[in-house]
mmCIF file of C-alpha atoms in Angstrom:
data_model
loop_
_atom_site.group_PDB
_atom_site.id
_atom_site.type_symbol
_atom_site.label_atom_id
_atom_site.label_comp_id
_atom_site.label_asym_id
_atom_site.label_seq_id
_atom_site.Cartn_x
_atom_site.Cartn_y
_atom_site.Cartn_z
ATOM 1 C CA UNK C 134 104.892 58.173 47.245
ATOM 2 C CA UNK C 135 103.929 55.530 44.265
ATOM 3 C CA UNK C 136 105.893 53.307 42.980
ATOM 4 C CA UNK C 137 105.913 50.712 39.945
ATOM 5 C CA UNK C 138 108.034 47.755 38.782
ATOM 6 C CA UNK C 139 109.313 47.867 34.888
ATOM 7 C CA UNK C 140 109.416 44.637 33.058
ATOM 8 C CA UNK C 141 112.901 43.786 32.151
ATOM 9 C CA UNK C 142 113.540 40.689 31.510
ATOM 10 C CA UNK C 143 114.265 39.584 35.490
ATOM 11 C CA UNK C 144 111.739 37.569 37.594
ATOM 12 C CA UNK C 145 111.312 40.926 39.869
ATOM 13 C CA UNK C 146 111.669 43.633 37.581
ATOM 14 C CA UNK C 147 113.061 47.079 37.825
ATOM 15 C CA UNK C 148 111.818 49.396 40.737
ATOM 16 C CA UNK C 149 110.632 52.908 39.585
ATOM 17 C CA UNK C 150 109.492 56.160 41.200
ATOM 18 C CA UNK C 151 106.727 57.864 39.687
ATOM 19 C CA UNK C 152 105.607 61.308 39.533
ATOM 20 C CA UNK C 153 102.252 61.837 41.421
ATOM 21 C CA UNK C 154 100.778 62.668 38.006
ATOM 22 C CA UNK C 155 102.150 59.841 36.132
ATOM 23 C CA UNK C 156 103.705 61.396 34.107
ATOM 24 C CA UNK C 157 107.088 60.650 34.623
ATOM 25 C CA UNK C 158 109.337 57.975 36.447
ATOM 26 C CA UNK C 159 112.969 57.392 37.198
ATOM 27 C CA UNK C 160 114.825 53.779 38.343
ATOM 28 C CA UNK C 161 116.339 53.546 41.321
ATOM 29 C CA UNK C 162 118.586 50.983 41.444
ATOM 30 C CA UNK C 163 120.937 52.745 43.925
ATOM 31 C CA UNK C 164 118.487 52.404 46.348
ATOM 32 C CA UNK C 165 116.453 49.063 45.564
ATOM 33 C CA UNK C 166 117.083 47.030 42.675
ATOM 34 C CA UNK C 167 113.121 45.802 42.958
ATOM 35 C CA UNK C 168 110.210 46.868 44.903
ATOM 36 C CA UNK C 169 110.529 43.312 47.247
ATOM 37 C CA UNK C 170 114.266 44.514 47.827
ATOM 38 C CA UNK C 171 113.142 47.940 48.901
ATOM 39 C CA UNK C 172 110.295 46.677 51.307
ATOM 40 C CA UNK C 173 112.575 43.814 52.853
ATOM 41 C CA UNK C 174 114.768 46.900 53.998
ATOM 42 C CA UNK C 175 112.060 49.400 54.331
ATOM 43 C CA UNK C 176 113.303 51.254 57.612
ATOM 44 C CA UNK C 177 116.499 52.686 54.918
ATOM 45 C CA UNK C 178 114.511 52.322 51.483
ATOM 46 C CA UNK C 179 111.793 54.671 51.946
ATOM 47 C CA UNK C 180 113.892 58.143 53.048
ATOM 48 C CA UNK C 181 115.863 57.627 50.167
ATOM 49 C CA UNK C 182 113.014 56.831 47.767
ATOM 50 C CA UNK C 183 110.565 59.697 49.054
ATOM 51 C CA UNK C 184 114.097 61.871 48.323
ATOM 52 C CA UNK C 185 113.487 60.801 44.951
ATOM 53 C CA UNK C 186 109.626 61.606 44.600
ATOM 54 C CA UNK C 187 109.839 64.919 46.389
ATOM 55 C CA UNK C 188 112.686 65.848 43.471
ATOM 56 C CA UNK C 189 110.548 64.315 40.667
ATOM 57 C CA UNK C 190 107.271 66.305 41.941
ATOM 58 C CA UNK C 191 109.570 69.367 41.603
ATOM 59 C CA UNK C 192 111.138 69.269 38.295
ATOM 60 C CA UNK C 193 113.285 67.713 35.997
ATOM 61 C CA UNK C 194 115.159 64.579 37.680
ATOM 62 C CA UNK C 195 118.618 63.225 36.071
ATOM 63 C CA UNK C 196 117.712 59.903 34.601
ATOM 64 C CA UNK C 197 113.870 60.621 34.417
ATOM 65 C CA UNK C 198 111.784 59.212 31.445
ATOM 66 C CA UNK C 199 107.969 59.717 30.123
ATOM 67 C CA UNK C 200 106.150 56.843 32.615
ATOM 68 C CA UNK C 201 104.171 54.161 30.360
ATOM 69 C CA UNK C 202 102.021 52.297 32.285
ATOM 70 C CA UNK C 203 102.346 49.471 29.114
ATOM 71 C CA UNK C 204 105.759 49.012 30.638
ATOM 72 C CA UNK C 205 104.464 47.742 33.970
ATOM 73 C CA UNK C 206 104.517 44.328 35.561
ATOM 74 C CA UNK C 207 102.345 44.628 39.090
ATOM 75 C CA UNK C 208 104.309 46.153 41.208
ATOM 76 C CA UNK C 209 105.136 42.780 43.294
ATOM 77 C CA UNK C 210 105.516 40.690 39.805
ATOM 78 C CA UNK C 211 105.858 37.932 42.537
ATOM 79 C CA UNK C 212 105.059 37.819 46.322
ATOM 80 C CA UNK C 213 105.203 35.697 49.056
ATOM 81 C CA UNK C 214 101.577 35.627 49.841
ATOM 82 C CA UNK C 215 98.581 36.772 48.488
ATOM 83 C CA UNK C 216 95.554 36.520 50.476
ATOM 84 C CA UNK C 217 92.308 38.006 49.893
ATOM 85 C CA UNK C 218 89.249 38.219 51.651
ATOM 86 C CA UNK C 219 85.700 39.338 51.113
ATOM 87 C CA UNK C 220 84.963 42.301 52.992
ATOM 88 C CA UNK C 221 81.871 43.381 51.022
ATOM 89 C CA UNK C 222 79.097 41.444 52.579
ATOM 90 C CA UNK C 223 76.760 42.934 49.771
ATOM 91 C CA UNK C 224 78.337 40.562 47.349
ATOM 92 C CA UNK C 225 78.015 37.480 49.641
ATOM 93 C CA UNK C 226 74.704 37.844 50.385
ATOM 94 C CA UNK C 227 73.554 38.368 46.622
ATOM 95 C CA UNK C 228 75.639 35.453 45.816
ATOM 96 C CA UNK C 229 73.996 33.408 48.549
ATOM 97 C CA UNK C 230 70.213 34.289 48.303
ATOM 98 C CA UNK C 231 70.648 33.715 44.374
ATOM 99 C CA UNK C 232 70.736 30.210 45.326
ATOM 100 C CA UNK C 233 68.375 30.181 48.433
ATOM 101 C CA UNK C 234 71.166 29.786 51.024
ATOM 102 C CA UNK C 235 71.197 32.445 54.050
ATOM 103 C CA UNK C 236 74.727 34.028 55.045
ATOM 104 C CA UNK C 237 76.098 32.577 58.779
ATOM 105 C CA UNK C 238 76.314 35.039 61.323
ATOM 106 C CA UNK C 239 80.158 33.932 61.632
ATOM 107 C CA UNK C 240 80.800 35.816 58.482
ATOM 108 C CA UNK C 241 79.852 39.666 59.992
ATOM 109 C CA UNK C 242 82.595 38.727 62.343
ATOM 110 C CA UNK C 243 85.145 36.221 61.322
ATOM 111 C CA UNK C 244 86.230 37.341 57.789
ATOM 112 C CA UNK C 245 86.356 35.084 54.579
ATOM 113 C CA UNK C 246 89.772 34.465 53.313
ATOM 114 C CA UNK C 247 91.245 32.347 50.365
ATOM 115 C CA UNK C 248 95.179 31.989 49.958
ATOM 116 C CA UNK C 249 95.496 32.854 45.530
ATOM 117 C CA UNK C 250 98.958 31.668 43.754
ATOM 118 C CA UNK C 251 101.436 34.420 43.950
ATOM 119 C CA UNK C 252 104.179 32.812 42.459
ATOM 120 C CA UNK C 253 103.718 34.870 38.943
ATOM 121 C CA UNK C 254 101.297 37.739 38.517
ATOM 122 C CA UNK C 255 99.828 39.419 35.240
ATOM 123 C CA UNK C 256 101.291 42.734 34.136
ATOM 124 C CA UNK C 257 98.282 45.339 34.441
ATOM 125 C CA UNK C 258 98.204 45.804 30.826
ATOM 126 C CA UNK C 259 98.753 41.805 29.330
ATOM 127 C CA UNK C 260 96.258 39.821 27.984
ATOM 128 C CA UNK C 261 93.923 37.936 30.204
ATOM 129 C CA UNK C 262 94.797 33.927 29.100
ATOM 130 C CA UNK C 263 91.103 31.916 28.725
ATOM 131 C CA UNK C 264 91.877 28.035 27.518
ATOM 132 C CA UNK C 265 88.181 27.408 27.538
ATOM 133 C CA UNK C 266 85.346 30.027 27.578
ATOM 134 C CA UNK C 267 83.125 27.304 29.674
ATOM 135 C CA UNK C 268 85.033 28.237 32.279
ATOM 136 C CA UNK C 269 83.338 31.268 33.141
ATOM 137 C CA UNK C 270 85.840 34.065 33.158
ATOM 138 C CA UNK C 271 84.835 37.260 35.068
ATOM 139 C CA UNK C 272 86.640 39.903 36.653
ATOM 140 C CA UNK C 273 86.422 41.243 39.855
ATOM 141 C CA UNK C 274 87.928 44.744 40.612
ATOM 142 C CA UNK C 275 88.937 45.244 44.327
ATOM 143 C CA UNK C 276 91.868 47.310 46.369
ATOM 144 C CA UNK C 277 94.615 45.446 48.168
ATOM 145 C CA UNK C 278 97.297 46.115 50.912
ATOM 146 C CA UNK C 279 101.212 45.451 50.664
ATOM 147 C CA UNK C 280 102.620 45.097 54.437
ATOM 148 C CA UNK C 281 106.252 44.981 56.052
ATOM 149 C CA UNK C 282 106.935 42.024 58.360
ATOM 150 C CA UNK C 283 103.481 41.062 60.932
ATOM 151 C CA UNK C 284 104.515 39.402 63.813
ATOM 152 C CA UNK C 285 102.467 36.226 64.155
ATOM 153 C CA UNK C 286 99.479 37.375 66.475
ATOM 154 C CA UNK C 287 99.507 41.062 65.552
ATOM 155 C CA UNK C 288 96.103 42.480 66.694
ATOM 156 C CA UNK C 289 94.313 44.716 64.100
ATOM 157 C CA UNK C 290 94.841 47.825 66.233
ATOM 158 C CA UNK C 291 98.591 47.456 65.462
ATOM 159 C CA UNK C 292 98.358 46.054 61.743
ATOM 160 C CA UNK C 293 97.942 49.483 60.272
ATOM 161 C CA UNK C 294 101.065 50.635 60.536
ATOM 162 C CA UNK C 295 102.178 47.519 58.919
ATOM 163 C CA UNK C 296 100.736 48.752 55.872
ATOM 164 C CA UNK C 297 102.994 50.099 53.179
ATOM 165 C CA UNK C 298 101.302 50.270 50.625
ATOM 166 C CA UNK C 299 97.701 49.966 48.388
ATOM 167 C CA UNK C 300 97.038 48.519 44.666
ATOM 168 C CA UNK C 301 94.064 47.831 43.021
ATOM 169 C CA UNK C 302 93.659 44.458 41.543
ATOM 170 C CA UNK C 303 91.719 42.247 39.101
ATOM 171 C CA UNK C 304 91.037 39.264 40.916
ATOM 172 C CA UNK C 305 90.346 36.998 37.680
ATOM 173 C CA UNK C 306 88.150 33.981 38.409
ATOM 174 C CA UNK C 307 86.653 30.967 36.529
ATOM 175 C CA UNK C 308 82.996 30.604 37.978
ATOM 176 C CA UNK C 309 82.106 27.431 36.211
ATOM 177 C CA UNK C 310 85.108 25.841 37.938
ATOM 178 C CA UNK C 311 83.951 26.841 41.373
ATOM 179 C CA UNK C 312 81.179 24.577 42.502
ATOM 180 C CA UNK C 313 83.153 21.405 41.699
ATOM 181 C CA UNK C 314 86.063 22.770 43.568
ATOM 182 C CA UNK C 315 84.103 24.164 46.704
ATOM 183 C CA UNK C 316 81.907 20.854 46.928
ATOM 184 C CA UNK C 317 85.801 18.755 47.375
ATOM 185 C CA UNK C 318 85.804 20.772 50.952
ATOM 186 C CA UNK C 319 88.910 22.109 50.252
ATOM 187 C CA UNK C 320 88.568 25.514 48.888
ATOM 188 C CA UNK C 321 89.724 27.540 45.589
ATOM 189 C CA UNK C 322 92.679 26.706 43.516
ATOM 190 C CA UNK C 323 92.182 26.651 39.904
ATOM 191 C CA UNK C 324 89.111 28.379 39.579
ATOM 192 C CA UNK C 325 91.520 31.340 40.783
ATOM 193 C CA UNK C 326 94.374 31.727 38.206
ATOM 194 C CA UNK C 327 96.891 34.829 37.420
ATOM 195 C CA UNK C 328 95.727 38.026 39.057
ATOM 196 C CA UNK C 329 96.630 41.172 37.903
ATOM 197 C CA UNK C 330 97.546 44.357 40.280
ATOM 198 C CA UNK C 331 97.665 48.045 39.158
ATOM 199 C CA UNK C 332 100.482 49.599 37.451
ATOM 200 C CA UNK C 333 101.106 51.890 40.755
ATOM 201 C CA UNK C 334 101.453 51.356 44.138
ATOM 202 C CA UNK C 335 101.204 54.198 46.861
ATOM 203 C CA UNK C 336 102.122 54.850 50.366
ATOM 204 C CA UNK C 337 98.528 55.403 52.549
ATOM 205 C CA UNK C 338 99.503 59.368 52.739
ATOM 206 C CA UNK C 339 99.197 59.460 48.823
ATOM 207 C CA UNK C 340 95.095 59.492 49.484
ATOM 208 C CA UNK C 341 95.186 61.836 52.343
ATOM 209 C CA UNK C 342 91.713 62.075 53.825
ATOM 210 C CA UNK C 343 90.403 59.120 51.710
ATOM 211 C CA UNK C 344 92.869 56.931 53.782
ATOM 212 C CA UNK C 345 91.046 56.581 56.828
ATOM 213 C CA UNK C 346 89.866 53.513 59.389
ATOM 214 C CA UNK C 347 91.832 51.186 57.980
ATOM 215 C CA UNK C 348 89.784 51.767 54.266
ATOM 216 C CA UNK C 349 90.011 54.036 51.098
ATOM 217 C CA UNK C 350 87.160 56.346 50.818
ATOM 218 C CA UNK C 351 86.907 56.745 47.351
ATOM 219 C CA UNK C 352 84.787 54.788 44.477
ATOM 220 C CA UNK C 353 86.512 52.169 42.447
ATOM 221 C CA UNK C 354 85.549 52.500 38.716
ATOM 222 C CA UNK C 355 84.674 49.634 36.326
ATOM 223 C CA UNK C 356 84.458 49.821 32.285
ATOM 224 C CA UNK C 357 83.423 46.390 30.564
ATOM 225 C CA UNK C 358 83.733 46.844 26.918
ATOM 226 C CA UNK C 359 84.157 50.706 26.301
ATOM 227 C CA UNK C 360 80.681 51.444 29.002
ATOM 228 C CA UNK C 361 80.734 52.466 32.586
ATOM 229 C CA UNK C 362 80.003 49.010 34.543
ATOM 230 C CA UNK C 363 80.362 50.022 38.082
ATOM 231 C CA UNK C 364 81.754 52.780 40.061
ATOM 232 C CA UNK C 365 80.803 51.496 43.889
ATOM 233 C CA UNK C 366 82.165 53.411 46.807
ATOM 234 C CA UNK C 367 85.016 51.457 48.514
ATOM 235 C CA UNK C 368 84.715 52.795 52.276
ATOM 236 C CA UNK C 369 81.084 51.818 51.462
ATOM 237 C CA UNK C 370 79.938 48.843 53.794
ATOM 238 C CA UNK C 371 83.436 47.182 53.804
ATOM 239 C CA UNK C 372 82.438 45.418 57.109
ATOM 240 C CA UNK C 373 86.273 44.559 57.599
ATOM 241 C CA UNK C 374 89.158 47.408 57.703
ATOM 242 C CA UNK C 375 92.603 46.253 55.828
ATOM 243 C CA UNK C 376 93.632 45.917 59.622
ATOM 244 C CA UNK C 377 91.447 43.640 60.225
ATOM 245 C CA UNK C 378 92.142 41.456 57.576
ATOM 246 C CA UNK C 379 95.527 41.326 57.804
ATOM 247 C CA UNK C 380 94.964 40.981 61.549
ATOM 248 C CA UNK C 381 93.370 37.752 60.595
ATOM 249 C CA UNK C 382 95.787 36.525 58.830
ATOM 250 C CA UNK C 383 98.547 37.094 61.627
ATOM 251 C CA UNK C 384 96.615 35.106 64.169
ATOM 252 C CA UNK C 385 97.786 31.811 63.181
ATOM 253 C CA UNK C 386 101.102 33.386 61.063
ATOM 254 C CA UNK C 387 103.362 36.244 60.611
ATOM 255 C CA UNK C 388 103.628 37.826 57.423
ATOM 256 C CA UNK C 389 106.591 38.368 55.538
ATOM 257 C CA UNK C 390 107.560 42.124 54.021
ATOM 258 C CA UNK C 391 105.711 42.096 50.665
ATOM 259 C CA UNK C 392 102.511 39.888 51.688
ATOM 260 C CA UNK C 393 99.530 41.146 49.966
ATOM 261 C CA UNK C 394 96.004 40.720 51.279
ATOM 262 C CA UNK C 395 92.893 42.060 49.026
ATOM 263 C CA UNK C 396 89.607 43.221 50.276
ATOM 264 C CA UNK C 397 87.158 41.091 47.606
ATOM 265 C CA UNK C 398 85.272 42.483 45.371
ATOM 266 C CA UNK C 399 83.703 45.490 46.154
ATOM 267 C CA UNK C 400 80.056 46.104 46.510
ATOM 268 C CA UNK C 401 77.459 48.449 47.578
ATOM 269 C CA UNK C 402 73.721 47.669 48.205
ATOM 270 C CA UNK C 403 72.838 50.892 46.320
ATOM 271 C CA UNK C 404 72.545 49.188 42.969
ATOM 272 C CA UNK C 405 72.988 52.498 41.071
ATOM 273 C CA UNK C 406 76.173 52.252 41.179
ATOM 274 C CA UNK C 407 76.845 49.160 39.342
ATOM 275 C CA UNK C 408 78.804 46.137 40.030
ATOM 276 C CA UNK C 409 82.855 45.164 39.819
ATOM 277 C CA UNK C 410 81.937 41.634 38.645
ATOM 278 C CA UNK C 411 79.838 40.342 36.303
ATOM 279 C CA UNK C 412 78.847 37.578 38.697
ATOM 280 C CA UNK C 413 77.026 39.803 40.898
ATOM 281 C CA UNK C 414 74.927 41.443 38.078
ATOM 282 C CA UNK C 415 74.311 37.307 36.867
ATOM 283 C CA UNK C 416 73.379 37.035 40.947
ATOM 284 C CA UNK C 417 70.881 40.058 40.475
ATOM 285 C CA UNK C 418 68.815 39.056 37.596
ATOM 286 C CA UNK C 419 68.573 35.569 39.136
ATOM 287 C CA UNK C 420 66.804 37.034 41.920
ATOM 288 C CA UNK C 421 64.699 39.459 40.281
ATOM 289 C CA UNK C 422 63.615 36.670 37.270
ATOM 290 C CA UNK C 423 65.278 33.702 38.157
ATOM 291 C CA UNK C 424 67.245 33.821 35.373
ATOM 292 C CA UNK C 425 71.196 35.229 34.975
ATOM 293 C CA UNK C 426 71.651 36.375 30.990
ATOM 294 C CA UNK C 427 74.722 38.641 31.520
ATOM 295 C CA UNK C 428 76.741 36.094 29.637
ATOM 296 C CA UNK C 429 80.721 35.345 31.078
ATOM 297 C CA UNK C 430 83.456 37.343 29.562
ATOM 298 C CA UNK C 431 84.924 36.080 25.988
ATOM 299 C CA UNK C 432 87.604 36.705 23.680
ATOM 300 C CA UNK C 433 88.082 40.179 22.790
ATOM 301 C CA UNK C 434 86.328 41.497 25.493
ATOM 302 C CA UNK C 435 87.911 43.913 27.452
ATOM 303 C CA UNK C 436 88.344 45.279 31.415
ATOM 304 C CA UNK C 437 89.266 48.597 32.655
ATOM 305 C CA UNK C 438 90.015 49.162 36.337
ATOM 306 C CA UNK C 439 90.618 52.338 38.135
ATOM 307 C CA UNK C 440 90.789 54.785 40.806
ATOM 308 C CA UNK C 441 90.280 58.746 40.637
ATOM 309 C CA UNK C 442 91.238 61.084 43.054
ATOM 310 C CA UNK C 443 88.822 64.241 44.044
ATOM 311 C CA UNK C 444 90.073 66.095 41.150
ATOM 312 C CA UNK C 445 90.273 63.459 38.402
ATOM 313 C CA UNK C 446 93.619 62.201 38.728
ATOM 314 C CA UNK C 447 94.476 58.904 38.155
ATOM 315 C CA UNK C 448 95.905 57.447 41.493
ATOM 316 C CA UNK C 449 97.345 53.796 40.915
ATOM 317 C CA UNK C 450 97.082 54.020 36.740
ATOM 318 C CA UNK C 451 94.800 51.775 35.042
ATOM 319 C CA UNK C 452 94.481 48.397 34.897
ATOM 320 C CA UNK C 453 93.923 47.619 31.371
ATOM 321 C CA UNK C 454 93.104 44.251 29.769
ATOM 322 C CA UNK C 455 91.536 42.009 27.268
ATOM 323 C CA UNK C 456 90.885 38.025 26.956
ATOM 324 C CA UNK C 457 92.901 35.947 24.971
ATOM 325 C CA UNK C 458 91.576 32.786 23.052
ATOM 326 C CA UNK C 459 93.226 29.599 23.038
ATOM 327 C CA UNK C 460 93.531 29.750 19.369
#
C-alpha cells in the first residue's frame, strides 16, 4: 500500500491513497483524516485503506484525482520522534580517517543515534532554506522506518513487525556548524535543521523480495545538479537492520505510533557507485590529496532523491529540491 499526506492548509494534512504507479490518488477522510490518525488506530485503518488501494489498482475510484507529487507534505508533516542512526559504517570510517581518528569497536555493535527536530518537516518538493552558505549545506539521502507503538524494551527480533511503513529522506545538514557543536559534548542540534521525507510512504510488502532482514535491497539514487551523483546499494553493508535500530531506541523508551527512525546516509565501499552526500566525496579527496574541493551546496543548486523498483518504477516518488538564499 503507499500512502501520502496533501498540504491543505492544517498542521497534519490530508491523508491520500495512491495508486502503485503514482498515478493517481484518492482522500480518505472516512477512514483517517491524516496519516498520524490512521497509524494511532492502525489495527482498523489499514483493512479499510488497503480496500481502497486494491480498488484504485483496479480502475477508476469515485473521488480519484491525477496524484502530483508537488502537492505533498512528507507523509508525517510532523511526528513525535525522529531518530536516525548511522548504519553505513563506510561513511563513518571515511569521515573518521579523513581526519586521522580510528572508528571504536563500540560502533560495529552499539549503533550511532542522534534525536533530529520533528516538530515541522519540509514538503519533498519545497525549497531547501540556507541563511548563510558558510554553513555548509549538504544533503544526505537515506531510507527511514515509520513504526506503531514499541513497548519500552522491545528486542530487535520483535521490532519488525512494528514497522509500518518506509520513506526515503533528505537528512539536510550544516557541516560547518558541526565541530563547534560536537566539541560542547552534547551532540547535534542546529547543525541538523528541517528534513525532508519522500512524497510516498509504503507498507514493507510494497518491495516484495527487496524487503528482507530487516533492510531494502535495492540502490538509492542521487542526482546533484541535473548528473547522476550516487546510486549505492542500500542492503549493501548496512551493519544495522531497521530492527535493530529501532530496537535501540526501545531499550531505554517505547515509541509512540508514528516514530520515525532513519538509517544514515547510505554508503558502499565500492566507490563506483558514488556517494549520497557531498561530505563523503569532500572525505575522499582529503584522503587521496589531502585536500576536499567538492565545494558545499549553494543557492540554486538542486537535489534529487529516489528509489526504482526492478522494472523502473518509481516506488516512494521523488524527492525534489533546490536551496534558497537568504536574499
Amino acid at each position: 500500500m503507499k500512502l501520502a499526506t496533501y498540504q491543505n492548509h492544517t498542521r497534519d494534512g490530508q491523508l491520500m491513497v495512491v495508486s502503485r504507479d503514482l498515478t493517481r490518488a484518492v482522500a480518505v477522510p472516512h477512514i483517517a483524516a491524516s496519516l498520524q490518525a490512521a497509524l494511532d488506530d492502525w489495527g482498523r485503518c489499514e483493512p479499510a485503506l488497503q480496500e481502497v488501494y486494491a480498488a484504485l489498482n483496479q480502475g477508476p475510484v469515485n473521488g480519484a484525482v491525477d496524484f502530483d507529487q508537488a502537492a505533498c507534505h512528507s507523509p508525517l508533516p510532523r511526528a513525535y520522534q525522529w531518530a536516525d542512526g548511522s548504519a553505513y559504517l563506510n561513511h563513518v570510517e571515511l569521515v573518521r580517517k579523513a581526519r586521522g581518528a580510528e572508528v571504536p569497536a563500540s560502533f560495529y555493535h552499539d549503533p550511532l543515534m542522534y534525536q533530529g527536530g520533528s516538530d515541522a518537516f519540509l514538503p519533498p518538493h519545497a525549497a531547501i532554506p540556507l541563511a548563510d552558505v558558510s554553513w555548509g549545506l549538504d544533503f544526505e539521502g537515506e531510507v527511514a522506518v515509520i513504526t506503531d507503538d514499541v513497548p519500552l524494551g522491545t528486542v530487535a527480533a520483535e521490532c519488525a513487525s512494528h514497522i509500518r511503513l518506509l520513506m526515503l529522506v533528505n537528512d539536510i545538514t550544516l557541516r560547518n556548524l558541526i565541530p563547534a557543536e560536537l566539541a560542547k559534548g552534547f551532540g547535534f542540534f542546529q547543525s541538523k535543521p528541517a528534513t525532508a521525507f519522500s512524497p510516498v510512504a509504503v507498507t514493507p510488502d510494497e518491495l516484495g523480495a527487496a524487503w528482507r532482514d530487516g533492510k531494502v535491497h535495492l540502490p538509492l539514487r542521487v542526482e546533484y545538479n541535473g548528473a547522476l551523483y550516487g546510486e549505492p546499494q542500500c542492503g549493501v553493508e548496512m551493519q544495522f537492520s531497521f530492527a535493530q535500530l529501532v530496537a535501540h531506541v526501545a531499550k531505554t523508551r517505547q515509541l509512540a505510533a508514528g516514530s520515525i527512525v532513519g538509517s544514515g546516509t547510505i554508503s558502499n565501499h565500492d566507490r563506483s557507485t558514488g556517494s549520497c552526500c557531498l561530505a563523503e566525496q569532500r572525505m575522499i579527496e582529503i584522503i587521496e590529496s589531502g585536500e576536499a574541493r567538492t565545494p558545499f551546496m549553494q543557492p540554486g543548486d538542486h537535489v534529487r532523491i529516489e528509489m526504482l523498483d526492478a522494472s523502473g518504477q518509481s516506488i516512494f516518488g521523488r524527492i525534489d529540491q533546490r536551496v534558497m538564499g537568504n536574499d
